mmCIF file of C-alpha atoms and ligand atoms in Angstrom:
data_model
loop_
_atom_site.group_PDB
_atom_site.id
_atom_site.type_symbol
_atom_site.label_atom_id
_atom_site.label_comp_id
_atom_site.label_asym_id
_atom_site.label_seq_id
_atom_site.Cartn_x
_atom_site.Cartn_y
_atom_site.Cartn_z
ATOM 1 C CA MET A 1 19.315 0.605 -8.352
ATOM 2 C CA SER A 2 18.231 -1.995 -5.984
ATOM 3 C CA LEU A 3 14.751 -4.231 -5.264
ATOM 4 C CA VAL A 4 14.409 -4.637 -1.834
ATOM 5 C CA ASN A 5 11.254 -5.235 0.804
ATOM 6 C CA ALA A 6 8.630 -2.750 2.794
ATOM 7 C CA LYS A 7 10.897 -3.160 5.746
ATOM 8 C CA GLU A 8 14.375 -1.462 4.816
ATOM 9 C CA LEU A 9 12.389 1.318 3.363
ATOM 10 C CA LEU A 10 10.215 1.955 6.179
ATOM 11 C CA PHE A 11 12.983 1.950 9.203
ATOM 12 C CA LYS A 12 14.359 4.909 7.207
ATOM 13 C CA ALA A 13 11.018 6.784 6.636
ATOM 14 C CA THR A 14 9.668 6.489 10.725
ATOM 15 C CA LYS A 15 12.729 6.972 11.440
ATOM 16 C CA GLU A 16 13.048 10.715 9.563
ATOM 17 C CA LYS A 17 9.564 10.906 9.604
ATOM 18 C CA TYR A 18 8.386 11.143 6.490
ATOM 19 C CA ALA A 19 6.221 8.087 4.331
ATOM 20 C CA VAL A 20 7.121 6.023 1.801
ATOM 21 C CA GLY A 21 3.813 6.275 -0.777
ATOM 22 C CA ALA A 22 2.307 2.188 -1.473
ATOM 23 C CA PHE A 23 0.589 2.937 -5.748
ATOM 24 C CA ASN A 24 -1.747 0.020 -6.220
ATOM 25 C CA ILE A 25 -1.092 0.122 -9.842
ATOM 26 C CA THR A 26 -3.955 -2.211 -12.353
ATOM 27 C CA SER A 27 -1.584 -1.810 -15.270
ATOM 28 C CA LEU A 28 1.722 -1.669 -16.412
ATOM 29 C CA VAL A 29 0.440 1.894 -17.585
ATOM 30 C CA GLN A 30 0.547 2.755 -14.790
ATOM 31 C CA MET A 31 3.229 0.971 -12.992
ATOM 32 C CA GLU A 32 5.356 3.114 -15.883
ATOM 33 C CA ALA A 33 4.324 5.574 -14.109
ATOM 34 C CA VAL A 34 4.014 5.594 -10.635
ATOM 35 C CA ILE A 35 7.996 4.434 -10.994
ATOM 36 C CA GLU A 36 8.548 7.570 -13.034
ATOM 37 C CA ALA A 37 7.177 10.536 -10.727
ATOM 38 C CA HIS A 38 9.470 8.700 -8.615
ATOM 39 C CA VAL A 39 12.417 8.810 -10.042
ATOM 40 C CA GLU A 40 11.716 12.500 -11.199
ATOM 41 C CA CYS A 41 11.830 13.010 -7.460
ATOM 42 C CA LYS A 42 14.451 10.823 -6.255
ATOM 43 C CA ALA A 43 12.448 8.433 -3.755
ATOM 44 C CA PRO A 44 11.307 5.292 -2.599
ATOM 45 C CA VAL A 45 8.074 3.794 -3.681
ATOM 46 C CA ILE A 46 6.763 0.210 -2.982
ATOM 47 C CA ILE A 47 4.394 -0.508 -6.343
ATOM 48 C CA GLN A 48 1.403 -2.440 -5.365
ATOM 49 C CA THR A 49 -1.363 -4.979 -6.658
ATOM 50 C CA SER A 50 -4.769 -6.741 -5.059
ATOM 51 C CA VAL A 51 -5.256 -10.064 -5.938
ATOM 52 C CA ALA A 52 -7.357 -9.302 -8.877
ATOM 53 C CA PRO A 53 -4.407 -8.138 -10.721
ATOM 54 C CA THR A 54 -2.323 -10.379 -9.878
ATOM 55 C CA LYS A 55 -4.614 -13.294 -11.718
ATOM 56 C CA LEU A 56 -5.811 -11.032 -15.226
ATOM 57 C CA LEU A 57 -1.893 -10.126 -15.969
ATOM 58 C CA GLY A 58 -0.004 -13.234 -13.460
ATOM 59 C CA VAL A 59 1.968 -12.841 -11.542
ATOM 60 C CA ASN A 60 4.730 -13.924 -12.969
ATOM 61 C CA VAL A 61 4.320 -10.898 -15.644
ATOM 62 C CA LEU A 62 3.857 -8.862 -12.718
ATOM 63 C CA VAL A 63 7.105 -10.076 -11.723
ATOM 64 C CA ALA A 64 9.490 -9.542 -14.731
ATOM 65 C CA VAL A 65 7.970 -5.972 -15.652
ATOM 66 C CA TYR A 66 8.774 -5.180 -11.897
ATOM 67 C CA ARG A 67 11.909 -6.290 -11.687
ATOM 68 C CA THR A 68 13.035 -4.735 -15.225
ATOM 69 C CA LEU A 69 11.607 -1.188 -14.165
ATOM 70 C CA ALA A 70 13.173 -1.268 -10.553
ATOM 71 C CA GLU A 71 16.924 -2.736 -11.899
ATOM 72 C CA SER A 72 17.231 0.218 -14.283
ATOM 73 C CA ALA A 73 16.015 2.692 -11.776
ATOM 74 C CA PRO A 74 18.329 4.984 -9.851
ATOM 75 C CA ILE A 75 15.850 4.790 -6.641
ATOM 76 C CA PRO A 76 14.498 1.468 -3.678
ATOM 77 C CA ILE A 77 11.701 -0.101 -5.021
ATOM 78 C CA CYS A 78 9.667 -2.459 -3.253
ATOM 79 C CA LEU A 79 7.168 -4.772 -4.844
ATOM 80 C CA HIS A 80 3.513 -5.574 -2.283
ATOM 81 C CA LEU A 81 1.542 -8.280 -3.000
ATOM 82 C CA ASP A 82 -2.035 -6.022 -1.400
ATOM 83 C CA HIS A 83 -4.385 -7.340 1.326
ATOM 84 C CA CYS A 84 -4.582 -10.993 0.032
ATOM 85 C CA THR A 85 -7.070 -13.713 2.608
ATOM 86 C CA ASP A 86 -5.181 -16.891 1.101
ATOM 87 C CA VAL A 87 -1.627 -17.845 2.916
ATOM 88 C CA ALA A 88 -0.805 -20.513 0.022
ATOM 89 C CA TYR A 89 -1.733 -17.611 -2.294
ATOM 90 C CA CYS A 90 1.194 -15.046 -0.924
ATOM 91 C CA LYS A 91 3.295 -18.165 -0.579
ATOM 92 C CA LYS A 92 3.188 -18.189 -4.335
ATOM 93 C CA CYS A 93 3.878 -14.602 -4.412
ATOM 94 C CA ALA A 94 6.142 -14.962 -2.241
ATOM 95 C CA ASP A 95 8.014 -16.992 -4.446
ATOM 96 C CA ALA A 96 7.262 -15.416 -8.184
ATOM 97 C CA GLY A 97 9.105 -12.452 -6.288
ATOM 98 C CA TYR A 98 6.990 -10.490 -5.126
ATOM 99 C CA THR A 99 9.564 -8.568 -2.190
ATOM 100 C CA ASN A 100 7.054 -7.393 0.291
ATOM 101 C CA ILE A 101 2.999 -9.405 1.018
ATOM 102 C CA MET A 102 0.476 -8.502 3.142
ATOM 103 C CA ILE A 103 -1.954 -11.632 4.445
ATOM 104 C CA ASP A 104 -5.086 -10.005 5.782
ATOM 105 C CA ALA A 105 -6.474 -12.115 8.334
ATOM 106 C CA SER A 106 -8.250 -9.873 9.904
ATOM 107 C CA LYS A 107 -11.236 -10.424 9.498
ATOM 108 C CA GLN A 108 -10.918 -13.929 10.866
ATOM 109 C CA PRO A 109 -11.000 -14.153 14.641
ATOM 110 C CA PHE A 110 -8.108 -13.208 16.655
ATOM 111 C CA GLU A 111 -6.347 -16.347 17.620
ATOM 112 C CA ALA A 112 -6.996 -17.078 13.655
ATOM 113 C CA ASN A 113 -5.485 -13.947 12.548
ATOM 114 C CA ILE A 114 -2.464 -15.004 14.332
ATOM 115 C CA GLN A 115 -2.104 -18.330 13.223
ATOM 116 C CA GLN A 116 -1.557 -16.971 9.917
ATOM 117 C CA THR A 117 0.132 -13.930 9.577
ATOM 118 C CA LYS A 118 2.751 -16.215 11.524
ATOM 119 C CA GLU A 119 2.175 -18.683 9.305
ATOM 120 C CA VAL A 120 3.311 -16.384 6.123
ATOM 121 C CA ALA A 121 5.870 -14.095 7.794
ATOM 122 C CA GLU A 122 7.575 -17.048 8.460
ATOM 123 C CA TYR A 123 7.450 -18.906 5.272
ATOM 124 C CA CYS A 124 8.873 -15.389 3.773
ATOM 125 C CA HIS A 125 11.871 -15.017 6.353
ATOM 126 C CA LYS A 126 12.472 -18.037 5.339
ATOM 127 C CA ILE A 127 12.933 -18.246 1.697
ATOM 128 C CA GLY A 128 14.064 -14.673 1.578
ATOM 129 C CA ASN A 129 14.518 -10.932 2.889
ATOM 130 C CA ILE A 130 11.073 -10.593 2.312
ATOM 131 C CA SER A 131 8.152 -8.905 5.086
ATOM 132 C CA VAL A 132 5.670 -8.915 5.996
ATOM 133 C CA GLU A 133 2.563 -6.988 6.642
ATOM 134 C CA GLY A 134 -0.343 -7.794 9.315
ATOM 135 C CA GLU A 135 -3.254 -6.641 9.621
ATOM 136 C CA LEU A 136 -5.350 -5.508 13.344
ATOM 137 C CA GLY A 137 -9.536 -4.359 12.983
ATOM 138 C CA THR A 138 -10.376 -4.398 9.840
ATOM 139 C CA VAL A 139 -10.376 -0.890 7.880
ATOM 140 C CA SER A 140 -13.543 0.090 5.634
ATOM 141 C CA GLY A 141 -14.879 -0.020 2.750
ATOM 142 C CA VAL A 142 -13.947 -2.127 -0.686
ATOM 143 C CA GLU A 143 -11.268 -3.929 -0.774
ATOM 144 C CA ASP A 144 -10.695 -5.525 -4.614
ATOM 145 C CA GLN A 145 -13.228 -7.126 -5.314
ATOM 146 C CA VAL A 146 -14.808 -7.696 -1.742
ATOM 147 C CA ARG A 147 -16.946 -4.977 0.625
ATOM 148 C CA VAL A 148 -16.771 -4.230 3.863
ATOM 149 C CA VAL A 149 -19.828 -3.690 5.813
ATOM 150 C CA GLU A 150 -19.396 -0.296 7.642
ATOM 151 C CA SER A 151 -21.067 -2.137 10.448
ATOM 152 C CA GLU A 152 -18.214 -5.089 10.029
ATOM 153 C CA SER A 153 -15.928 -2.780 10.843
ATOM 154 C CA GLU A 154 -13.651 -2.468 14.141
ATOM 155 C CA LEU A 155 -10.507 -0.005 15.009
ATOM 156 C CA CYS A 156 -7.358 -2.079 16.175
ATOM 157 C CA ASN A 157 -7.685 -2.651 19.796
ATOM 158 C CA PRO A 158 -4.353 -1.556 21.284
ATOM 159 C CA ASN A 159 -4.811 -4.046 24.125
ATOM 160 C CA GLN A 160 -3.602 -6.341 21.325
ATOM 161 C CA VAL A 161 -0.782 -4.699 18.996
ATOM 162 C CA LEU A 162 1.929 -6.534 21.540
ATOM 163 C CA GLU A 163 0.242 -9.930 21.876
ATOM 164 C CA PHE A 164 -0.172 -10.168 17.563
ATOM 165 C CA VAL A 165 3.478 -7.913 17.073
ATOM 166 C CA GLU A 166 4.963 -10.568 19.042
ATOM 167 C CA ARG A 167 3.419 -13.853 18.541
ATOM 168 C CA THR A 168 3.637 -13.491 14.425
ATOM 169 C CA GLY A 169 6.275 -11.766 14.159
ATOM 170 C CA VAL A 170 4.775 -9.933 11.034
ATOM 171 C CA ASP A 171 7.319 -6.549 9.656
ATOM 172 C CA LEU A 172 4.920 -3.607 9.321
ATOM 173 C CA LEU A 173 1.418 -3.170 10.694
ATOM 174 C CA ALA A 174 -2.152 -1.723 9.872
ATOM 175 C CA PRO A 175 -4.168 -1.245 12.342
ATOM 176 C CA ALA A 176 -7.616 0.256 11.318
ATOM 177 C CA ILE A 177 -7.765 3.635 12.793
ATOM 178 C CA GLY A 178 -11.194 4.651 10.986
ATOM 179 C CA THR A 179 -9.367 5.455 7.319
ATOM 180 C CA ALA A 180 -11.543 3.360 4.628
ATOM 181 C CA HIS A 181 -10.774 2.041 0.729
ATOM 182 C CA GLY A 182 -12.686 3.547 -2.371
ATOM 183 C CA ILE A 183 -14.039 7.303 -1.420
ATOM 184 C CA TYR A 184 -15.422 9.282 1.318
ATOM 185 C CA LYS A 185 -18.964 9.800 2.175
ATOM 186 C CA THR A 186 -17.667 13.133 4.561
ATOM 187 C CA LYS A 187 -15.120 15.599 3.575
ATOM 188 C CA ASN A 188 -13.244 15.257 6.425
ATOM 189 C CA PRO A 189 -13.772 11.419 7.855
ATOM 190 C CA LYS A 190 -13.446 11.238 11.567
ATOM 191 C CA ILE A 191 -9.713 9.391 12.018
ATOM 192 C CA ASP A 192 -8.539 7.672 15.178
ATOM 193 C CA PHE A 193 -5.260 10.009 15.908
ATOM 194 C CA GLU A 194 -4.940 8.836 19.654
ATOM 195 C CA ARG A 195 -5.400 5.236 18.387
ATOM 196 C CA PHE A 196 -2.955 5.732 16.222
ATOM 197 C CA GLU A 197 -0.642 7.768 18.289
ATOM 198 C CA LYS A 198 -1.129 4.863 21.372
ATOM 199 C CA ILE A 199 -0.612 1.741 19.214
ATOM 200 C CA PHE A 200 2.730 3.422 17.317
ATOM 201 C CA ASP A 201 3.635 3.923 21.577
ATOM 202 C CA LEU A 202 3.349 0.655 22.295
ATOM 203 C CA VAL A 203 5.379 -0.926 18.752
ATOM 204 C CA ASN A 204 8.271 1.458 18.687
ATOM 205 C CA GLY A 205 7.738 2.710 21.790
ATOM 206 C CA GLN A 206 11.144 1.409 23.143
ATOM 207 C CA SER A 207 12.879 0.838 19.483
ATOM 208 C CA LEU A 208 11.976 0.502 15.662
ATOM 209 C CA ARG A 209 10.670 -2.274 15.559
ATOM 210 C CA VAL A 210 7.513 -2.450 12.736
ATOM 211 C CA PRO A 211 6.163 0.487 10.748
ATOM 212 C CA LEU A 212 3.348 1.751 10.774
ATOM 213 C CA VAL A 213 1.016 1.341 7.852
ATOM 214 C CA VAL A 214 -1.808 4.122 6.504
ATOM 215 C CA HIS A 215 -4.815 2.302 4.671
ATOM 216 C CA GLY A 216 -7.258 4.460 3.134
ATOM 217 C CA GLY A 217 -5.187 7.111 1.480
ATOM 218 C CA THR A 218 -7.596 8.728 -1.092
ATOM 219 C CA GLY A 219 -9.692 11.538 0.019
ATOM 220 C CA LEU A 220 -7.791 11.941 3.350
ATOM 221 C CA PRO A 221 -6.581 15.434 3.566
ATOM 222 C CA ARG A 222 -3.583 16.188 3.510
ATOM 223 C CA GLU A 223 -3.085 17.430 7.340
ATOM 224 C CA THR A 224 -4.576 14.044 8.377
ATOM 225 C CA VAL A 225 -2.139 12.867 6.181
ATOM 226 C CA GLU A 226 0.647 14.935 7.120
ATOM 227 C CA ARG A 227 -0.967 14.208 11.040
ATOM 228 C CA LEU A 228 -0.695 10.384 10.618
ATOM 229 C CA ILE A 229 3.221 10.785 8.834
ATOM 230 C CA SER A 230 4.257 12.599 12.391
ATOM 231 C CA LEU A 231 2.597 10.366 14.920
ATOM 232 C CA GLY A 232 4.801 7.498 12.536
ATOM 233 C CA GLY A 233 2.815 6.253 9.718
ATOM 234 C CA SER A 234 5.277 5.699 7.489
ATOM 235 C CA LYS A 235 3.729 3.619 4.055
ATOM 236 C CA VAL A 236 0.582 5.174 2.792
ATOM 237 C CA ASN A 237 -1.782 3.363 0.420
ATOM 238 C CA VAL A 238 -3.477 4.730 -2.065
ATOM 239 C CA SER A 239 -5.140 2.944 -4.444
ATOM 240 C CA THR A 240 -9.670 4.586 -5.082
ATOM 241 C CA GLU A 241 -7.743 7.660 -7.019
ATOM 242 C CA LEU A 242 -4.975 6.105 -9.580
ATOM 243 C CA LYS A 243 -8.151 3.994 -10.536
ATOM 244 C CA HIS A 244 -9.319 7.554 -11.013
ATOM 245 C CA SER A 245 -7.092 9.273 -12.860
ATOM 246 C CA MET A 246 -6.692 6.357 -14.938
ATOM 247 C CA ILE A 247 -10.284 5.777 -16.515
ATOM 248 C CA ASP A 248 -10.469 9.729 -16.518
ATOM 249 C CA ALA A 249 -7.602 11.023 -18.613
ATOM 250 C CA THR A 250 -8.870 7.486 -21.099
ATOM 251 C CA TYR A 251 -12.384 8.340 -20.948
ATOM 252 C CA GLN A 252 -11.768 12.454 -21.929
ATOM 253 C CA TYR A 253 -8.889 11.002 -24.159
ATOM 254 C CA ILE A 254 -11.039 9.307 -26.208
ATOM 255 C CA THR A 255 -13.791 11.870 -26.050
ATOM 256 C CA ASP A 256 -11.473 14.487 -27.619
ATOM 257 C CA HIS A 257 -10.367 12.467 -30.244
ATOM 258 C CA ARG A 258 -13.230 10.198 -31.597
ATOM 259 C CA ASP A 259 -11.852 9.772 -34.598
ATOM 260 C CA GLU A 260 -8.185 8.427 -33.485
ATOM 261 C CA TYR A 261 -7.214 4.837 -33.448
ATOM 262 C CA ASP A 262 -4.154 4.989 -31.321
ATOM 263 C CA PRO A 263 -3.904 2.755 -28.546
ATOM 264 C CA GLY A 264 -0.700 4.327 -27.287
ATOM 265 C CA LYS A 265 -1.532 8.373 -27.321
ATOM 266 C CA ILE A 266 -4.352 6.723 -24.860
ATOM 267 C CA ASP A 267 -1.635 5.530 -22.797
ATOM 268 C CA SER A 268 0.879 8.299 -23.111
ATOM 269 C CA ALA A 269 -2.619 10.489 -21.747
ATOM 270 C CA VAL A 270 -3.341 7.376 -18.555
ATOM 271 C CA LYS A 271 0.741 8.278 -17.967
ATOM 272 C CA ASP A 272 0.582 11.438 -17.437
ATOM 273 C CA ALA A 273 -2.565 11.522 -15.866
ATOM 274 C CA VAL A 274 -1.125 8.924 -12.765
ATOM 275 C CA ARG A 275 1.902 10.603 -13.090
ATOM 276 C CA LYS A 276 0.760 13.658 -12.401
ATOM 277 C CA THR A 277 -1.937 12.182 -9.404
ATOM 278 C CA VAL A 278 1.645 10.728 -7.662
ATOM 279 C CA MET A 279 3.768 13.866 -7.709
ATOM 280 C CA ASN A 280 1.120 15.584 -5.814
ATOM 281 C CA TRP A 281 1.006 12.386 -3.618
ATOM 282 C CA ILE A 282 5.214 12.713 -3.366
ATOM 283 C CA GLY A 283 5.206 15.941 -2.097
ATOM 284 C CA TRP A 284 2.495 15.283 0.683
ATOM 285 C CA PHE A 285 4.726 12.391 1.496
ATOM 286 C CA GLY A 286 7.994 15.020 2.060
ATOM 287 C CA CYS A 287 9.369 11.616 0.059
ATOM 288 C CA THR A 288 11.376 13.500 -2.442
ATOM 289 C CA GLY A 289 15.433 13.562 -2.448
ATOM 290 C CA LYS A 290 15.278 10.397 0.153
ATOM 291 C CA ALA A 291 16.388 7.596 -2.350
HETATM 292 P P1 13P B 1 -7.447 3.294 -1.130
HETATM 293 O O1 13P B 1 -8.703 3.112 -2.100
HETATM 294 O O2 13P B 1 -8.837 4.619 -0.556
HETATM 295 O O3 13P B 1 -6.762 4.979 -1.578
HETATM 296 O O4 13P B 1 -7.065 2.863 -0.429
HETATM 297 C C1 13P B 1 -6.159 1.969 -0.655
HETATM 298 C C2 13P B 1 -5.154 0.691 0.494
HETATM 299 O O5 13P B 1 -5.448 1.376 1.596
HETATM 300 C C3 13P B 1 -5.089 -0.221 -0.519
HETATM 301 O O6 13P B 1 -4.778 -1.526 0.819
#
């Protein structure tokens, strides 16, 4: 039905207090699985790729497949570039047809983060209806191949939030609040809900301006996800769990069918597994029927 940017989807989600899932895919089979699950649930969705898959599969191939699938799907779908630290590469993906771009300059000093985020936001707004996500504070864990060591991680400083939003013109904000990429070392990770609430009020208290993004979805307990949505989070990123679903399903299929040489059957097993994983998240996000 529609190729949309993330801002449109997230304004509606924030107002109605549900989240749109933002799923990192690394293959075309995963992309199909994520879209099929959302079509089945009549839910909007954000397909994400980090930089590595764009280099492996090609930016234009990913955009072409996204367009083909999204144009014939009866739900709104956004294609988002995740955690790109390179301004020129952000522009390249925007030119190619990504509808949402994340410039992640969060490991830079505050002023450089502002300048780089502003440059990408201005470019994307000028060339089309492309929204831009920025990050403030550093979400720890593994992003693409970049390992962020725990000691480097710092939470988003609420005192910097308004200045960041106003000077960059960014459309979505990912504040670091204690969530992390990859597998959590504890069952109940310590999340700074108060900080998240404060940031939401600072930015969106008067009127909704910049929807908030929750990174590090994999491994968060359901109550945590639901609480963050109730406090204003409207985009929740999930990556690692999809990778596990894909690899575990592949391993299981090959183990059970060691004498078979039919790659399509492995793809089908992967698709089923990824679809199942995504359906579970859709239930948590409360986005069923929101397309
Ligand atoms: P996980 O890999 O922990 O699900 O995090 C995903 C993410 O935040 C991508 O930006």
